[in-house]
Coordinates of C-alpha atoms (C1' of nucleotides) in Angstrom, one line a residue:
Chain A
M930 CA -1.4 11.1 -5.9
I931 CA -1.3 14.4 -4.9
D932 CA -3.4 15.8 -2.3
P933 CA -6.6 16.0 -3.7
R934 CA -7.7 19.3 -1.6
V935 CA -4.5 21.5 -2.9
L936 CA -5.7 20.7 -6.5
R937 CA -9.0 22.0 -5.4
D938 CA -7.7 24.8 -3.6
D939 CA -4.9 25.8 -5.0
P940 CA -4.6 24.5 -8.6
D941 CA -1.9 27.8 -9.5
R942 CA 0.7 25.6 -7.2
V943 CA 0.2 22.2 -9.3
R944 CA 0.4 24.5 -12.2
A945 CA 3.8 26.2 -11.1
A946 CA 4.7 22.3 -10.2
Q947 CA 4.3 21.0 -13.5
A948 CA 6.1 24.1 -15.2
K949 CA 9.1 23.5 -12.8
R950 CA 9.0 19.6 -14.2
G951 CA 8.8 21.1 -17.6
L952 CA 5.6 19.4 -18.1
A953 CA 2.2 20.3 -19.5
D954 CA -0.5 21.7 -17.2
D955 CA -3.7 21.1 -18.8
V956 CA -3.9 18.1 -17.3
V957 CA -4.9 20.2 -13.8
D958 CA -7.9 21.7 -15.5
R959 CA -8.8 18.0 -16.7
A960 CA -8.6 17.3 -13.2
L961 CA -10.3 20.4 -12.2
S962 CA -13.4 19.8 -14.4
A963 CA -13.4 15.7 -13.8
D964 CA -13.8 16.7 -9.9
E965 CA -16.8 19.2 -10.6
S966 CA -18.6 16.7 -12.4
R967 CA -17.6 13.8 -10.0
R968 CA -19.0 15.6 -7.2
K969 CA -22.2 16.5 -9.6
A970 CA -22.8 12.8 -10.3
I971 CA -22.2 11.8 -6.9
V972 CA -25.3 14.0 -5.4
E973 CA -27.5 12.3 -8.3
F974 CA -26.8 9.3 -7.6
E975 CA -27.1 9.4 -3.6
A976 CA -30.7 11.9 -3.6
K977 CA -32.1 9.2 -5.9
R978 CA -30.4 5.9 -4.0
G979 CA -31.9 7.3 -0.9
E980 CA -35.4 8.0 -2.4
Q981 CA -35.2 4.5 -3.6
K982 CA -34.1 3.1 0.2
R983 CA -37.0 5.0 1.4
L984 CA -39.8 3.4 -1.0
G985 CA -38.0 0.0 -0.2
K986 CA -38.9 0.5 3.4
L987 CA -42.1 1.6 2.4
I988 CA -43.1 -1.8 0.3
A989 CA -41.8 -4.1 3.3
A990 CA -43.9 -2.2 5.5
S991 CA -47.2 -2.7 2.8
G992 CA -46.0 -6.1 2.8
K993 CA -48.2 -7.2 5.9
G994 CA -51.5 -5.8 6.3
G995 CA -51.2 -3.3 4.1
D996 CA -53.6 -2.6 1.0
A997 CA -52.4 -4.9 -2.2
D998 CA -53.3 -1.9 -4.4
E999 CA -51.3 0.6 -2.5
K1000 CA -48.4 -1.6 -2.5
Q1001 CA -48.8 -2.2 -6.5
A1002 CA -48.3 1.2 -6.8
L1003 CA -45.2 1.2 -4.6
L1004 CA -43.6 -1.4 -6.9
A1005 CA -44.6 0.2 -10.2
Q1006 CA -43.4 3.7 -8.7
T1007 CA -40.1 2.3 -7.4
K1008 CA -39.5 0.1 -11.1
A1009 CA -39.2 3.0 -12.9
L1010 CA -36.9 5.0 -10.2
A1011 CA -34.3 1.3 -10.0
V1012 CA -33.6 2.1 -13.6
E1013 CA -32.5 5.7 -13.1
V1014 CA -30.6 4.7 -10.1
K1015 CA -28.7 2.4 -11.9
A1016 CA -27.7 5.2 -14.9
A1017 CA -26.9 7.4 -12.1
E1018 CA -24.8 5.2 -10.4
A1019 CA -23.0 4.6 -13.8
A1020 CA -22.7 7.8 -14.6
Q1021 CA -20.9 8.5 -11.1
N1022 CA -18.6 5.3 -11.4
E1023 CA -17.6 7.1 -15.1
A1024 CA -16.8 10.4 -13.6
A1025 CA -15.0 9.3 -11.0
E1026 CA -12.5 6.7 -13.1
E1027 CA -12.0 10.1 -15.2
W1028 CA -11.0 11.9 -12.1
Q1029 CA -9.3 9.3 -10.6
A1030 CA -7.0 9.0 -14.5
A1031 CA -6.3 12.5 -14.6
L1032 CA -5.1 12.5 -10.7
L1033 CA -2.9 9.5 -11.2
A1034 CA -1.4 11.5 -14.3
I1035 CA 0.3 14.2 -12.0
P1036 CA 3.3 13.7 -10.1
N1037 CA 4.5 14.9 -6.5
L1038 CA 5.0 18.1 -5.8
A1039 CA 9.0 19.0 -6.2
A1040 CA 9.9 20.7 -3.4
D1041 CA 10.6 24.7 -3.8
E1042 CA 14.4 23.8 -2.7
A1043 CA 14.9 21.3 -6.0
P1044 CA 16.4 22.8 -8.8
A1045 CA 14.5 23.5 -12.0
G1046 CA 14.8 21.8 -15.3
G1047 CA 16.1 18.5 -16.3
E1048 CA 18.7 15.9 -16.1
D1049 CA 21.6 18.4 -16.0
N1050 CA 20.5 20.8 -14.1
F1051 CA 21.4 19.3 -11.0
A1052 CA 23.0 21.5 -7.9
V1053 CA 26.1 19.5 -6.3
L1054 CA 25.4 19.8 -2.8
E1055 CA 28.4 18.6 -1.3
T1056 CA 31.9 16.9 -2.4
I1057 CA 33.4 14.1 -0.1
G1058 CA 37.1 13.2 -0.4
S1059 CA 39.1 14.1 -3.9
P1060 CA 39.3 11.4 -6.7
R1061 CA 42.9 9.6 -6.9
D1062 CA 45.4 11.4 -9.0
F1063 CA 46.6 8.5 -10.9
A1064 CA 49.1 10.6 -13.2
T1065 CA 50.8 11.9 -10.0
E1066 CA 51.1 8.0 -9.0
G1067 CA 52.8 7.3 -12.4
F1068 CA 50.4 4.6 -13.7
E1069 CA 47.3 4.3 -16.0
P1070 CA 44.2 2.7 -13.9
R1071 CA 42.5 -0.2 -15.6
D1072 CA 38.9 -0.2 -15.5
H1073 CA 36.7 -2.6 -13.6
L1074 CA 36.3 -4.8 -16.5
E1075 CA 39.9 -5.0 -16.4
L1076 CA 40.5 -5.3 -13.3
G1077 CA 37.4 -7.9 -12.8
R1078 CA 38.8 -10.2 -15.5
M1079 CA 42.1 -10.5 -13.9
L1080 CA 40.8 -11.1 -10.3
G1081 CA 38.7 -13.5 -11.8
A1082 CA 35.6 -11.6 -10.5
I1083 CA 33.6 -10.5 -12.9
D1084 CA 32.7 -12.8 -16.4
V1085 CA 30.2 -10.8 -18.9
E1086 CA 31.6 -12.6 -21.6
R1087 CA 29.7 -15.8 -20.5
G1088 CA 27.1 -13.7 -18.9
A1089 CA 26.5 -12.4 -22.8
K1090 CA 26.3 -16.0 -24.0
V1091 CA 24.0 -17.1 -20.9
S1092 CA 21.7 -14.1 -20.6
G1093 CA 22.4 -12.0 -23.4
S1094 CA 24.8 -8.3 -23.0
R1095 CA 24.2 -6.5 -19.7
F1096 CA 24.5 -9.3 -18.0
Y1097 CA 27.4 -11.3 -15.4
F1098 CA 28.4 -13.9 -13.8
L1099 CA 30.4 -13.1 -10.3
V1100 CA 32.9 -15.5 -9.8
G1101 CA 35.1 -16.5 -6.7
I1102 CA 36.3 -13.4 -5.3
G1103 CA 33.6 -11.2 -7.6
A1104 CA 31.1 -13.6 -5.5
Q1105 CA 32.5 -13.0 -2.2
L1106 CA 32.8 -9.4 -2.4
E1107 CA 29.1 -9.4 -3.3
R1108 CA 27.9 -11.1 -0.1
A1109 CA 30.6 -8.7 2.1
L1110 CA 28.9 -6.1 0.8
V1111 CA 25.3 -7.1 1.2
N1112 CA 26.7 -8.5 4.7
M1113 CA 28.0 -4.8 5.7
A1114 CA 24.9 -2.7 4.3
M1115 CA 22.6 -5.1 6.5
D1116 CA 24.7 -4.9 9.5
Q1117 CA 25.1 -1.3 9.1
A1118 CA 21.1 -0.9 8.3
R1119 CA 20.4 -3.1 11.4
E1120 CA 22.8 -1.4 13.9
A1121 CA 20.5 1.7 12.6
G1122 CA 17.7 0.5 13.9
F1123 CA 16.4 -0.7 10.3
T1124 CA 14.3 -3.9 9.8
E1125 CA 16.3 -6.6 8.1
V1126 CA 13.7 -8.0 4.6
I1127 CA 14.0 -10.4 2.3
P1128 CA 10.9 -9.3 -0.1
P1129 CA 9.3 -11.1 -3.3
S1130 CA 10.8 -9.5 -6.7
M1131 CA 7.8 -10.1 -8.7
V1132 CA 4.7 -8.2 -7.9
K1133 CA 1.3 -7.8 -8.6
P1134 CA 0.2 -4.5 -11.1
H1135 CA -1.7 -2.7 -7.9
A1136 CA 2.0 -2.7 -6.4
M1137 CA 3.6 -1.2 -9.4
E1138 CA 1.1 0.9 -10.2
G1139 CA 1.1 2.6 -6.7
T1140 CA 4.8 3.0 -6.4
G1141 CA 4.9 4.9 -9.8
F1142 CA 6.3 2.5 -12.1
L1143 CA 3.9 1.7 -14.7
G1144 CA 3.6 5.7 -15.8
Q1145 CA 6.3 6.7 -18.3
A1146 CA 8.4 4.5 -16.5
A1147 CA 6.6 1.0 -18.0
D1148 CA 8.6 0.6 -20.4
D1149 CA 11.9 0.0 -18.3
V1150 CA 9.9 -3.0 -16.7
Y1151 CA 9.8 -6.6 -17.2
R1152 CA 6.1 -7.6 -17.6
L1153 CA 5.7 -11.5 -16.8
E1154 CA 4.0 -13.5 -20.0
G1155 CA 0.6 -14.6 -19.1
Q1156 CA 1.1 -14.0 -15.5
D1157 CA -0.2 -10.5 -14.7
M1158 CA 2.6 -9.7 -12.7
Y1159 CA 6.1 -8.0 -13.0
L1160 CA 9.6 -8.3 -12.0
V1161 CA 10.8 -5.5 -9.6
G1162 CA 13.2 -2.6 -10.7
T1163 CA 13.6 -1.9 -6.9
S1164 CA 12.5 -3.3 -3.7
E1165 CA 10.9 0.1 -3.0
V1166 CA 8.5 -1.8 -4.7
P1167 CA 7.3 -4.6 -2.5
M1168 CA 8.4 -2.5 0.6
A1169 CA 6.1 0.6 -0.1
A1170 CA 3.1 -2.4 -1.1
F1171 CA 4.1 -4.1 2.1
H1172 CA 1.7 -2.3 4.3
S1173 CA -0.7 -1.2 1.4
D1174 CA -4.1 -1.0 2.5
E1175 CA -3.4 -0.9 6.1
I1176 CA -4.1 1.7 8.7
L1177 CA -0.8 1.8 11.3
D1178 CA -0.8 3.1 14.5
A1179 CA 0.8 6.6 14.7
G1180 CA 3.2 5.8 17.9
S1181 CA 4.5 2.9 15.2
L1182 CA 6.6 5.4 13.2
P1183 CA 9.3 5.7 12.1
L1184 CA 9.0 2.1 10.4
R1185 CA 12.5 1.4 8.9
Y1186 CA 13.1 -1.8 6.9
A1187 CA 16.4 -2.9 4.9
A1188 CA 15.5 -5.0 2.2
F1189 CA 17.8 -7.4 0.3
S1190 CA 16.6 -8.0 -3.3
P1191 CA 17.6 -8.6 -7.2
C1192 CA 16.3 -5.6 -9.5
F1193 CA 15.4 -6.0 -13.3
R1194 CA 15.6 -3.6 -15.3
K1195 CA 15.0 -3.3 -19.0
E1196 CA 17.2 -0.4 -19.5
A1197 CA 14.4 0.5 -23.3
G1198 CA 16.2 4.1 -23.2
S1199 CA 19.4 3.4 -22.8
H1200 CA 20.5 2.2 -26.2
G1201 CA 24.5 1.7 -26.4
K1202 CA 25.2 3.6 -22.6
D1203 CA 27.7 2.2 -20.7
T1204 CA 27.6 -0.9 -22.6
R1205 CA 31.0 -1.8 -21.4
G1206 CA 31.4 -4.4 -17.8
I1207 CA 28.7 -4.3 -15.1
F1208 CA 27.8 -0.7 -15.0
R1209 CA 24.4 -0.7 -16.4
V1210 CA 22.8 -4.1 -16.1
H1211 CA 19.3 -5.8 -16.8
W1212 CA 19.9 -7.6 -13.2
F1213 CA 21.5 -6.6 -9.9
D1214 CA 21.4 -7.7 -6.3
K1215 CA 20.5 -4.3 -4.1
V1216 CA 19.7 -3.4 -0.5
E1217 CA 17.7 -1.0 -0.1
M1218 CA 16.5 1.1 3.0
F1219 CA 12.2 2.0 2.9
V1220 CA 10.8 4.1 5.4
Y1221 CA 7.1 5.0 6.8
T1222 CA 6.8 8.1 8.8
T1223 CA 4.6 11.3 9.1
P1224 CA 4.3 14.0 6.4
E1225 CA 6.3 16.0 9.2
E1226 CA 8.8 13.9 9.9
A1227 CA 9.5 12.9 5.9
E1228 CA 12.2 15.8 5.4
A1229 CA 14.1 15.2 8.4
E1230 CA 14.2 11.5 7.5
H1231 CA 15.5 12.1 4.1
Q1232 CA 18.4 14.0 5.6
R1233 CA 18.9 10.8 7.9
L1234 CA 18.6 8.3 4.7
L1235 CA 21.4 10.4 2.7
G1236 CA 23.3 10.6 6.5
W1237 CA 23.6 6.2 5.9
E1238 CA 24.3 6.5 2.6
K1239 CA 27.2 8.7 2.9
Q1240 CA 28.0 6.6 6.0
F1241 CA 28.4 3.3 3.9
L1242 CA 30.3 5.4 1.0
D1243 CA 32.8 6.5 3.2
N1244 CA 33.5 3.3 5.1
L1245 CA 34.1 2.4 1.4
E1246 CA 36.8 5.0 1.0
L1247 CA 35.5 6.6 -1.8
A1248 CA 35.6 9.9 -3.7
Y1249 CA 31.6 11.1 -4.3
Q1250 CA 29.9 14.1 -4.3
V1251 CA 26.2 14.9 -3.4
I1252 CA 23.8 16.1 -5.8
D1253 CA 20.2 17.8 -5.9
T1254 CA 18.1 16.3 -8.4
A1255 CA 16.4 18.9 -11.1
A1256 CA 12.7 18.8 -10.7
G1257 CA 12.6 17.0 -13.9
D1258 CA 14.4 14.2 -13.3
L1259 CA 12.8 13.3 -10.0
G1260 CA 10.4 10.4 -11.0
L1261 CA 6.8 10.4 -10.7
S1262 CA 6.6 10.1 -6.9
A1263 CA 9.5 12.2 -5.1
K1264 CA 9.3 15.4 -4.0
R1265 CA 12.8 15.4 -3.5
K1266 CA 15.8 13.2 -4.8
F1267 CA 19.3 13.2 -3.9
D1268 CA 21.7 11.3 -5.4
C1269 CA 25.7 10.3 -4.0
E1270 CA 27.7 9.8 -7.1
A1271 CA 31.4 8.4 -7.0
W1272 CA 34.3 9.2 -8.8
I1273 CA 35.1 6.6 -11.5
P1274 CA 38.3 6.9 -12.7
S1275 CA 37.8 5.3 -16.3
Q1276 CA 35.4 7.8 -17.0
G1277 CA 36.3 10.6 -15.4
K1278 CA 33.5 11.4 -13.9
Y1279 CA 30.9 11.6 -11.0
R1280 CA 28.4 8.7 -11.3
E1281 CA 25.4 7.5 -9.9
L1282 CA 25.9 4.8 -7.0
T1283 CA 23.0 5.5 -4.5
S1284 CA 19.8 7.6 -4.8
T1285 CA 17.3 8.4 -2.1
S1286 CA 13.4 10.1 -2.7
N1287 CA 11.3 11.5 -0.5
C1288 CA 7.7 10.7 -1.8
T1289 CA 5.8 12.5 0.9
E1290 CA 2.5 10.8 0.8
F1291 CA 2.3 10.2 -2.9
Q1292 CA 2.8 6.8 -2.8
A1293 CA 0.7 6.4 0.3
R1294 CA -2.1 7.9 -1.1
R1295 CA -2.1 5.2 -4.0
L1296 CA -1.1 2.2 -2.2
D1297 CA -3.9 3.6 0.9
I1298 CA -1.5 3.3 3.2
R1299 CA -2.6 5.9 6.6
S1300 CA -1.9 5.7 10.2
R1301 CA -4.4 6.4 13.1
G1302 CA -3.4 9.5 15.2
E1303 CA -5.1 11.5 17.6
S1304 CA -6.7 14.1 15.1
G1305 CA -7.9 10.7 13.0
T1306 CA -6.2 8.9 9.9
A1307 CA -4.4 10.5 7.4
P1308 CA -1.5 8.9 4.4
V1309 CA 1.8 8.5 5.7
A1310 CA 4.8 9.6 4.1
T1311 CA 7.1 6.9 2.4
L1312 CA 11.0 7.3 1.7
N1313 CA 13.3 5.3 0.1
G1314 CA 17.8 5.1 -0.2
T1315 CA 19.9 2.7 -1.5
L1316 CA 22.2 1.7 0.7
C1317 CA 24.5 -0.3 -1.8
A1318 CA 23.5 -1.5 -5.3
I1319 CA 26.1 -4.2 -5.7
P1320 CA 27.4 -3.9 -9.3
R1321 CA 28.2 -0.2 -9.2
T1322 CA 29.8 -0.2 -5.8
I1323 CA 31.9 -3.3 -6.7
V1324 CA 33.2 -1.0 -10.2
A1325 CA 33.9 2.2 -7.9
I1326 CA 35.8 0.2 -5.2
L1327 CA 38.2 -1.6 -7.8
E1328 CA 38.9 0.9 -9.9
T1329 CA 39.0 3.6 -6.9
H1330 CA 41.2 1.2 -4.7
Q1331 CA 43.5 -0.3 -7.7
Q1332 CA 47.2 -0.4 -8.1
A1333 CA 49.4 -0.4 -10.4
D1334 CA 49.9 -4.7 -10.6
G1335 CA 46.0 -4.5 -11.0
S1336 CA 45.8 -5.8 -7.1
V1337 CA 42.8 -4.0 -5.1
R1338 CA 43.4 -2.8 -1.8
V1339 CA 40.4 -3.6 0.5
P1340 CA 39.0 -0.8 2.4
K1341 CA 39.6 -1.4 6.2
A1342 CA 35.8 -1.5 7.1
L1343 CA 34.7 -4.1 4.3
Q1344 CA 37.7 -6.2 5.3
P1345 CA 36.2 -8.2 8.2
Y1346 CA 33.7 -9.4 5.7
L1347 CA 36.1 -10.7 3.7
G1348 CA 37.8 -13.0 6.0
G1349 CA 39.9 -10.3 7.0
R1350 CA 41.7 -9.8 4.0
E1351 CA 43.6 -6.6 3.0
L1352 CA 44.2 -7.2 -0.9
L1353 CA 42.8 -8.4 -4.0
E1354 CA 45.0 -9.9 -6.2
P1355 CA 45.1 -10.8 -10.1
T1356 CA 45.0 -14.3 -10.4
V1357 CA 45.4 -14.2 -14.0
G1358 CA 47.8 -11.6 -16.6
Chain B
rG279 C1' -3.2 -30.2 -10.4
rG280 C1' -7.6 -32.6 -8.2
rA281 C1' -11.1 -32.5 -3.9
rG282 C1' -13.4 -30.1 -0.1
rG283 C1' -14.6 -25.9 3.3
rC284 C1' -14.1 -20.6 4.5
rG285 C1' -13.7 -15.2 4.2
rU286 C1' -19.3 -10.3 8.5
rC287 C1' -17.6 -2.8 11.2
rG288 C1' -9.1 -3.8 15.6
rC289 C1' -9.6 -9.6 17.3
rC290 C1' -13.2 -13.4 17.9
rU291 C1' -18.6 -13.7 16.5
rA292 C1' -24.3 -14.0 15.4
rG293 C1' -26.9 -13.5 11.1
rU294 C1' -26.6 -16.6 5.2
rC295 C1' -30.7 -22.3 4.2
rU296 C1' -36.3 -19.3 4.4
rG297 C1' -33.9 -11.4 1.0
rG298 C1' -37.1 -6.5 3.5
rU299 C1' -37.7 -5.0 11.4
rC300 C1' -29.4 -5.6 9.7
rU301 C1' -30.1 1.6 11.3
rA302 C1' -25.4 -5.9 11.1
rU303 C1' -25.4 -9.4 17.3
rG304 C1' -22.6 -10.5 21.1
rG305 C1' -17.8 -10.7 23.8
rC306 C1' -13.0 -9.2 24.2
rG307 C1' -9.8 -5.1 23.3
rC308 C1' -9.9 0.4 23.7
rC309 C1' -11.9 5.4 24.7
rC310 C1' -14.8 8.9 27.9
rG311 C1' -17.6 9.5 32.5
rC312 C1' -19.4 7.6 37.5
rC313 C1' -18.6 5.0 41.8
rU314 C1' -14.3 3.9 44.7
rG315 C1' -8.5 4.9 50.4
rC316 C1' -5.4 2.6 45.5
rU317 C1' -6.1 -1.2 41.9
rA318 C1' -9.3 -4.6 40.9
rA319 C1' -14.7 -5.3 40.4
rG320 C1' -19.1 -2.7 38.9
rC321 C1' -22.3 1.0 36.1
rG322 C1' -23.4 4.2 32.2
rG323 C1' -22.0 5.8 27.1
rG324 C1' -18.7 5.4 22.7
rU325 C1' -15.7 2.6 19.3
rU326 C1' -15.2 0.1 10.7
rU327 C1' -13.8 2.9 6.7
rG328 C1' -14.3 5.6 2.3
rG329 C1' -17.2 9.9 0.1
rG330 C1' -21.1 13.7 -0.7
rG331 C1' -23.9 18.1 1.4
rC332 C1' -24.0 22.1 4.8
rU333 C1' -19.9 24.4 6.8
rA334 C1' -15.6 26.8 10.9
rC335 C1' -11.8 21.1 7.5
rA336 C1' -16.7 21.6 14.0
rA337 C1' -21.7 19.5 15.0
rC338 C1' -25.5 17.7 11.9
rC339 C1' -27.7 15.1 7.6
rC340 C1' -27.1 11.6 3.6
rC341 C1' -24.7 7.7 0.4
rA342 C1' -21.3 4.1 0.1
rU343 C1' -18.9 -0.4 2.4
rC344 C1' -20.2 -7.8 5.3
rG345 C1' -12.8 -10.5 0.4
rA346 C1' -13.0 -7.8 -4.9
rG347 C1' -16.0 -7.6 -9.2
rG348 C1' -20.6 -8.6 -11.5
rG349 C1' -26.0 -10.3 -12.2
rU350 C1' -31.0 -11.5 -10.5
rU351 C1' -34.6 -8.3 -7.8
rC352 C1' -38.6 -3.0 -6.5
rA353 C1' -35.2 -4.4 -2.6
rA354 C1' -29.1 -8.5 -1.7
rA355 C1' -24.4 -10.2 4.3
rU356 C1' -28.4 -13.3 2.4
rC357 C1' -29.6 -16.1 -4.0
rC358 C1' -26.0 -16.6 -8.9
rC359 C1' -21.6 -16.0 -11.6
rU360 C1' -16.3 -14.4 -12.2
rC361 C1' -12.0 -13.5 -9.7
rC362 C1' -8.7 -13.5 -5.6
rG363 C1' -7.2 -14.9 -0.7
rC364 C1' -6.6 -18.6 3.7
rC365 C1' -7.4 -23.7 5.5
rU366 C1' -7.9 -29.2 4.9
rC367 C1' -7.2 -33.4 2.6
rC368 C1' -4.6 -36.2 -2.2
rG369 C1' -0.6 -35.9 -6.4
rC370 C1' 3.9 -33.5 -7.7
rC371 C1' 8.1 -30.9 -6.1
rA372 C1' 13.9 -27.6 -4.2

RNA sequence: GGAGGCGUCGCCUAGUCUGGUCUAUGGCGCCCGCCUGCUAAGCGGGUUUGGGGCUACAACCCCAUCGAGGGUUCAAAUCCCUCCGCCUCCGCCA
């Protein structure tokens, strides 16, 4: 939820932000008029309610020793008023709901620095490393599925048999690879001062709504039948709701958490996209960084999160680029988003491996997370960033570090997590 | 799943049977001040959150807030209903 005061005092800024995302701005006027009628309704209700309370006291006083006629008169008067109070209250609630609905429909205001436009209008901020030149090395790179089959690491056939398309088994060295990556990510996070968390991956609607995943993104979310619960698509959801309805001590900020959880996604809008292998799947595990900090510190923290993501990818010796996502591709909650895209040899392009968003106070307002400082209470800022999404990381490692015979070189930083192994060798032809 | 108990302004707590003087009691903690070689003790005051009015986003006034929502009533922390959460016991279980 954006700051209602900004909407009221500077609606043109909100209109401009809508335009930058390529969205209509009629919701701004709807919110403004809803706010006006809401406040009018409040004044009305409060006046009537105040009068009711005043009369109620007189009745109580007349109860002892007052004359009975006077009490009867008061009762008649206040009885009629009670009906009006009830009506005024209903009107107030209705107006407040309308206002709330309009406000919830407005996405976070995109940063001035974020490029305008949609998915393809991103800006490349930097490129780290360079894609391997397999032509010069004299062999055709295999894709991760083929490599995974040769290593006995990835089994998508049985994944499909047991669970359907976009499911997989990690087997043998594949399973070990996941554990190694998770441990490496968690160790890095802990050394950077993060608190490790294993959150629940099923949540109530409020958590989903608060993080902004029940709007237009709802199609991608699994809802449990007859349970009014959801499977999370990212641990950003439980981690944002972790401190919901709390007032944090300003001195305790920033609070940095590294959460490991499974992620479930319907991938509703991506029929036929990335169908081969485990690049786009319905379920995967992920280590996610989540930070609560002050709005003033949010931008600097966003850069730090990006730095930690880059550190992890650097340690895996991957070639990647950092992009500044365009306003139209930000998602509801983010003010600005950076993606790290690793070079995927079999696809001949950079693909998203990690993503970090600065959600400013947007989620905190919805989830009612504030901090208490010198000048009272104020919403905090929340930020999130992928440290390691397992399948895509495995894809990038296998394809990037493969050799002509189908073996895969283990990046130095990962070796300690695989019992010192320097090479993964094919077990099948 | 069955039975019972409980949920009060940071923490603990009074109030709920018997609806109105509850503008929610007291303690702890915290903040400000006084006193005081220092510290402690003592004394005085303050201390939920959200919203609205008016405005300098101050002060002030008002409304809501006793787990959440609904109901009864002129009036609800208090009575009734539904839901949520916690605790105890039983059953089941990784």
